[in-house]
Coordinates of C-alpha atoms and ligand atoms in Angstrom, one line a residue:
M1 CA -18.4 -38.8 31.2
S2 CA -18.4 -35.0 31.1
V3 CA -15.2 -32.8 31.1
R4 CA -16.4 -31.6 34.6
S5 CA -16.7 -35.1 36.1
N6 CA -13.4 -36.2 34.5
L7 CA -11.7 -33.2 36.0
I8 CA -13.2 -33.5 39.4
E9 CA -12.3 -37.2 39.5
I10 CA -8.6 -36.6 38.7
K11 CA -8.3 -33.7 41.0
D12 CA -9.7 -35.5 43.9
S13 CA -7.2 -38.3 43.4
L14 CA -4.2 -36.1 43.3
P15 CA -1.9 -35.8 46.4
E16 CA -1.1 -32.4 47.8
G17 CA 1.5 -30.6 45.7
V18 CA 0.9 -32.2 42.4
T19 CA -0.3 -29.5 39.8
L20 CA -2.7 -30.7 37.1
V21 CA -2.0 -29.2 33.6
A22 CA -5.0 -29.7 31.5
V23 CA -3.8 -30.5 28.0
S24 CA -6.2 -28.8 25.6
K25 CA -4.5 -29.1 22.3
V26 CA -7.0 -29.8 19.4
K27 CA -9.8 -29.0 21.9
S28 CA -12.2 -26.1 21.3
V29 CA -12.7 -22.9 23.2
E30 CA -16.1 -24.3 24.4
E31 CA -14.4 -27.4 25.8
I32 CA -11.7 -25.4 27.5
M33 CA -14.5 -23.2 29.0
E34 CA -16.2 -26.2 30.4
A35 CA -12.9 -27.1 32.2
Y36 CA -12.4 -23.5 33.3
N37 CA -16.0 -23.3 34.7
S38 CA -15.1 -26.5 36.8
G39 CA -12.3 -24.5 38.3
Q40 CA -9.4 -25.5 36.2
R41 CA -6.9 -22.6 35.5
V42 CA -3.7 -24.2 34.2
F43 CA -3.8 -25.3 30.6
G44 CA -1.1 -26.8 28.4
E45 CA -0.8 -26.6 24.6
S46 CA 1.8 -28.1 22.3
R47 CA 1.6 -25.7 19.5
V48 CA 2.4 -21.9 19.4
Q49 CA -0.1 -21.1 16.6
E50 CA -3.0 -23.0 18.5
I51 CA -2.4 -21.1 21.8
I52 CA -2.4 -17.8 19.9
A53 CA -5.6 -18.6 18.1
K54 CA -7.5 -19.7 21.2
K55 CA -6.2 -17.5 24.1
D56 CA -8.0 -14.2 23.2
F57 CA -11.3 -16.0 23.3
L58 CA -10.6 -17.3 26.8
P59 CA -10.4 -15.7 30.3
Q60 CA -7.3 -13.7 31.1
D61 CA -6.5 -15.5 34.3
I62 CA -5.7 -18.8 32.6
E63 CA -2.1 -19.9 33.1
W64 CA -0.8 -21.2 29.8
H65 CA 2.0 -23.7 29.7
L66 CA 3.8 -24.7 26.5
I67 CA 4.5 -28.4 26.6
G68 CA 5.5 -29.3 23.0
H69 CA 8.7 -28.7 21.0
L70 CA 9.2 -25.0 20.5
Q71 CA 11.0 -23.5 17.5
R72 CA 13.1 -20.4 18.3
N73 CA 11.4 -18.2 15.8
K74 CA 8.0 -18.7 17.5
V75 CA 9.3 -17.8 21.0
K76 CA 8.4 -14.1 20.6
F77 CA 4.8 -14.8 20.1
I78 CA 4.4 -16.4 23.5
V79 CA 6.7 -14.7 25.9
P80 CA 4.3 -11.8 26.6
F81 CA 1.8 -14.2 28.4
I82 CA 3.2 -17.7 28.8
S83 CA 3.4 -19.0 32.4
M84 CA 5.8 -21.9 31.9
I85 CA 7.7 -23.5 29.1
H86 CA 8.1 -27.2 29.8
S87 CA 10.0 -28.1 26.6
V88 CA 13.4 -26.4 26.7
D89 CA 15.6 -28.9 24.7
S90 CA 18.6 -26.8 23.5
E91 CA 20.8 -24.1 24.7
R92 CA 20.0 -22.0 21.7
L93 CA 16.3 -22.2 22.6
L94 CA 17.0 -21.2 26.2
K95 CA 19.0 -18.2 25.0
T96 CA 16.2 -17.2 22.8
I97 CA 13.7 -17.4 25.4
N98 CA 15.9 -15.2 27.7
K99 CA 16.3 -12.6 25.0
E100 CA 12.7 -12.3 24.0
A101 CA 11.5 -12.4 27.6
G102 CA 14.0 -9.5 28.2
M103 CA 12.3 -7.6 25.5
V104 CA 9.0 -7.6 27.3
N105 CA 10.5 -7.3 30.7
R106 CA 9.5 -10.7 32.0
V107 CA 11.2 -13.6 33.8
I108 CA 9.9 -16.8 32.4
D109 CA 9.7 -20.1 34.2
V110 CA 11.2 -23.0 32.3
L111 CA 11.7 -26.8 32.6
I112 CA 14.8 -28.6 31.0
Q113 CA 13.4 -31.5 29.0
L114 CA 15.3 -34.7 29.5
H115 CA 15.3 -37.6 27.2
I116 CA 14.3 -40.7 29.2
A117 CA 12.3 -42.8 26.7
Q118 CA 13.5 -45.5 24.4
E119 CA 12.2 -43.9 21.3
P120 CA 14.8 -41.9 19.3
T121 CA 12.4 -39.4 18.2
K122 CA 11.6 -37.7 21.4
F123 CA 13.3 -34.4 22.1
G124 CA 15.3 -33.6 25.2
F125 CA 18.8 -33.5 26.7
S126 CA 20.7 -36.4 28.0
Y127 CA 21.6 -36.0 31.7
E128 CA 25.2 -35.1 30.7
E129 CA 24.0 -32.4 28.2
A130 CA 21.7 -30.9 30.8
E131 CA 24.4 -30.8 33.4
A132 CA 26.8 -29.2 31.0
L133 CA 24.1 -26.5 30.2
I134 CA 23.3 -25.8 33.8
S135 CA 26.8 -25.7 35.1
S136 CA 28.0 -23.3 32.2
P137 CA 29.0 -19.7 33.1
L138 CA 26.4 -18.6 30.5
L139 CA 23.5 -19.5 32.8
S140 CA 24.2 -16.7 35.3
E141 CA 23.9 -14.2 32.5
L142 CA 20.3 -15.3 31.6
N143 CA 18.4 -13.0 33.9
N144 CA 15.0 -13.4 32.2
I145 CA 14.6 -17.1 32.6
R146 CA 14.2 -19.1 35.8
I147 CA 14.9 -22.9 35.6
R148 CA 12.2 -24.5 37.8
G149 CA 12.9 -28.1 37.3
V150 CA 12.7 -30.9 34.6
M151 CA 10.3 -32.5 32.3
G152 CA 10.3 -35.9 30.6
M153 CA 8.1 -38.3 28.6
A154 CA 8.2 -42.0 29.2
T155 CA 8.2 -44.6 26.3
F156 CA 4.8 -45.1 24.6
T157 CA 4.3 -48.7 25.7
D158 CA 2.1 -51.0 27.8
D159 CA 5.2 -52.1 29.7
V160 CA 4.5 -50.4 33.1
D161 CA 7.8 -51.5 34.5
L162 CA 9.7 -49.7 31.8
V163 CA 7.6 -46.6 32.2
R164 CA 8.2 -46.8 36.1
K165 CA 11.9 -47.2 35.5
E166 CA 12.1 -44.1 33.2
F167 CA 10.1 -41.9 35.7
R168 CA 12.3 -43.1 38.5
T169 CA 15.3 -42.1 36.3
L170 CA 14.0 -38.7 35.7
N171 CA 13.4 -38.3 39.4
G172 CA 17.0 -39.3 40.0
Y173 CA 18.3 -36.8 37.5
F174 CA 16.2 -34.0 39.2
N175 CA 17.8 -35.0 42.6
R176 CA 21.3 -34.9 41.1
L177 CA 20.8 -31.5 39.5
K178 CA 19.2 -30.1 42.7
D179 CA 21.9 -31.4 44.8
R180 CA 24.8 -30.1 42.6
F181 CA 23.4 -26.8 41.3
F182 CA 20.2 -25.7 43.0
K183 CA 20.6 -26.7 46.7
N184 CA 19.8 -23.4 47.9
D185 CA 17.3 -22.5 45.2
D186 CA 13.7 -23.2 46.3
N187 CA 12.4 -22.4 42.9
F188 CA 14.0 -25.5 41.5
N189 CA 11.2 -27.7 42.6
E190 CA 9.1 -29.0 39.6
K191 CA 9.1 -32.5 37.9
S192 CA 6.7 -32.5 35.0
M193 CA 6.0 -36.2 34.3
G194 CA 2.9 -38.2 33.6
M195 CA 0.2 -38.1 31.0
S196 CA -3.3 -39.8 30.8
D197 CA -2.0 -43.3 30.6
D198 CA 0.8 -43.1 33.1
Y199 CA 0.3 -40.2 35.6
H200 CA -0.5 -42.6 38.4
I201 CA 2.9 -44.2 38.0
A202 CA 4.6 -40.8 37.6
I203 CA 3.1 -39.5 40.9
E204 CA 4.2 -42.6 42.6
E205 CA 7.7 -41.8 41.4
G206 CA 7.7 -38.3 42.5
S207 CA 5.9 -36.1 39.9
T208 CA 4.9 -32.6 40.9
M209 CA 3.2 -31.7 37.7
I210 CA 1.1 -34.0 35.5
R211 CA 0.0 -33.1 31.8
V212 CA -3.2 -34.7 31.2
G213 CA -5.3 -34.4 28.0
S214 CA -7.5 -37.2 26.9
S215 CA -8.6 -38.4 30.4
I216 CA -10.1 -35.0 30.8
F217 CA -11.4 -33.9 27.3
G218 CA -11.7 -37.3 25.7
K219 CA -9.9 -38.9 22.8
R220 CA -8.4 -36.4 20.2
Ligands
PLP301 C1 -0.5 -34.3 24.2 C2 0.5 -34.3 25.3 C3 0.1 -34.7 26.6 C4 -1.3 -35.2 27.1 O1 -1.5 -36.4 26.6 P1 -2.8 -37.3 27.0 O2 -2.3 -38.7 26.7 O3 -3.8 -36.9 26.2 O4 -3.0 -37.0 28.4 C5 1.1 -34.5 27.6 N1 2.4 -34.0 27.3 C6 2.7 -33.7 26.1 C7 4.1 -33.2 25.9 C8 1.8 -33.8 25.1 O5 2.2 -33.5 23.8

């Protein structure tokens, strides 16, 4: 299967309103161009160094999404161009993104990463921590970020019932936050959940954004 046919098959299967983020980490500029030439414009990368190394060799109208853990000292390198940061997992990171975005006169779309998996190693807020952050007075002072929704990763397992339960939990967290803090904010509307092995389940559980790598580009 080619990148083009993989992409077309996935895109054709997506319901209206679900954005496909093509995860191109480890993949070459040529492979990314194959996806671009098949119509894909939204790409996700996990590492700042890798995005920086590749983006100047690729078309300017690509929307880059940062999906991996972000260190605060690297924020300044991506704020000039990044479209969305999925992986906000601390208040300090959010403040740094706001500050650096202010320096380049941008407002950056971000997602709050919530910890929904059983593995202890995954990054992200608990629901209570996310609510504390979002309800804090500090938030109204952060004029250079816009909170667009939530992101989460399910446990790496064959247990589809567990994966479904975790996505359902994330959807519930989104609904609670929406109801309590973003009722009148139409921009708070994204749920980034689902990867190659579980995006079908994620969509059934309300995903609006899937992050798919290996099903498009092949194994890494
Ligand atoms: C690598 C990665 C993906 C894509 O994983 P695939 O299984 O290749 O689809 C999605 N989300 C995050 C956060 C990733 O790091």
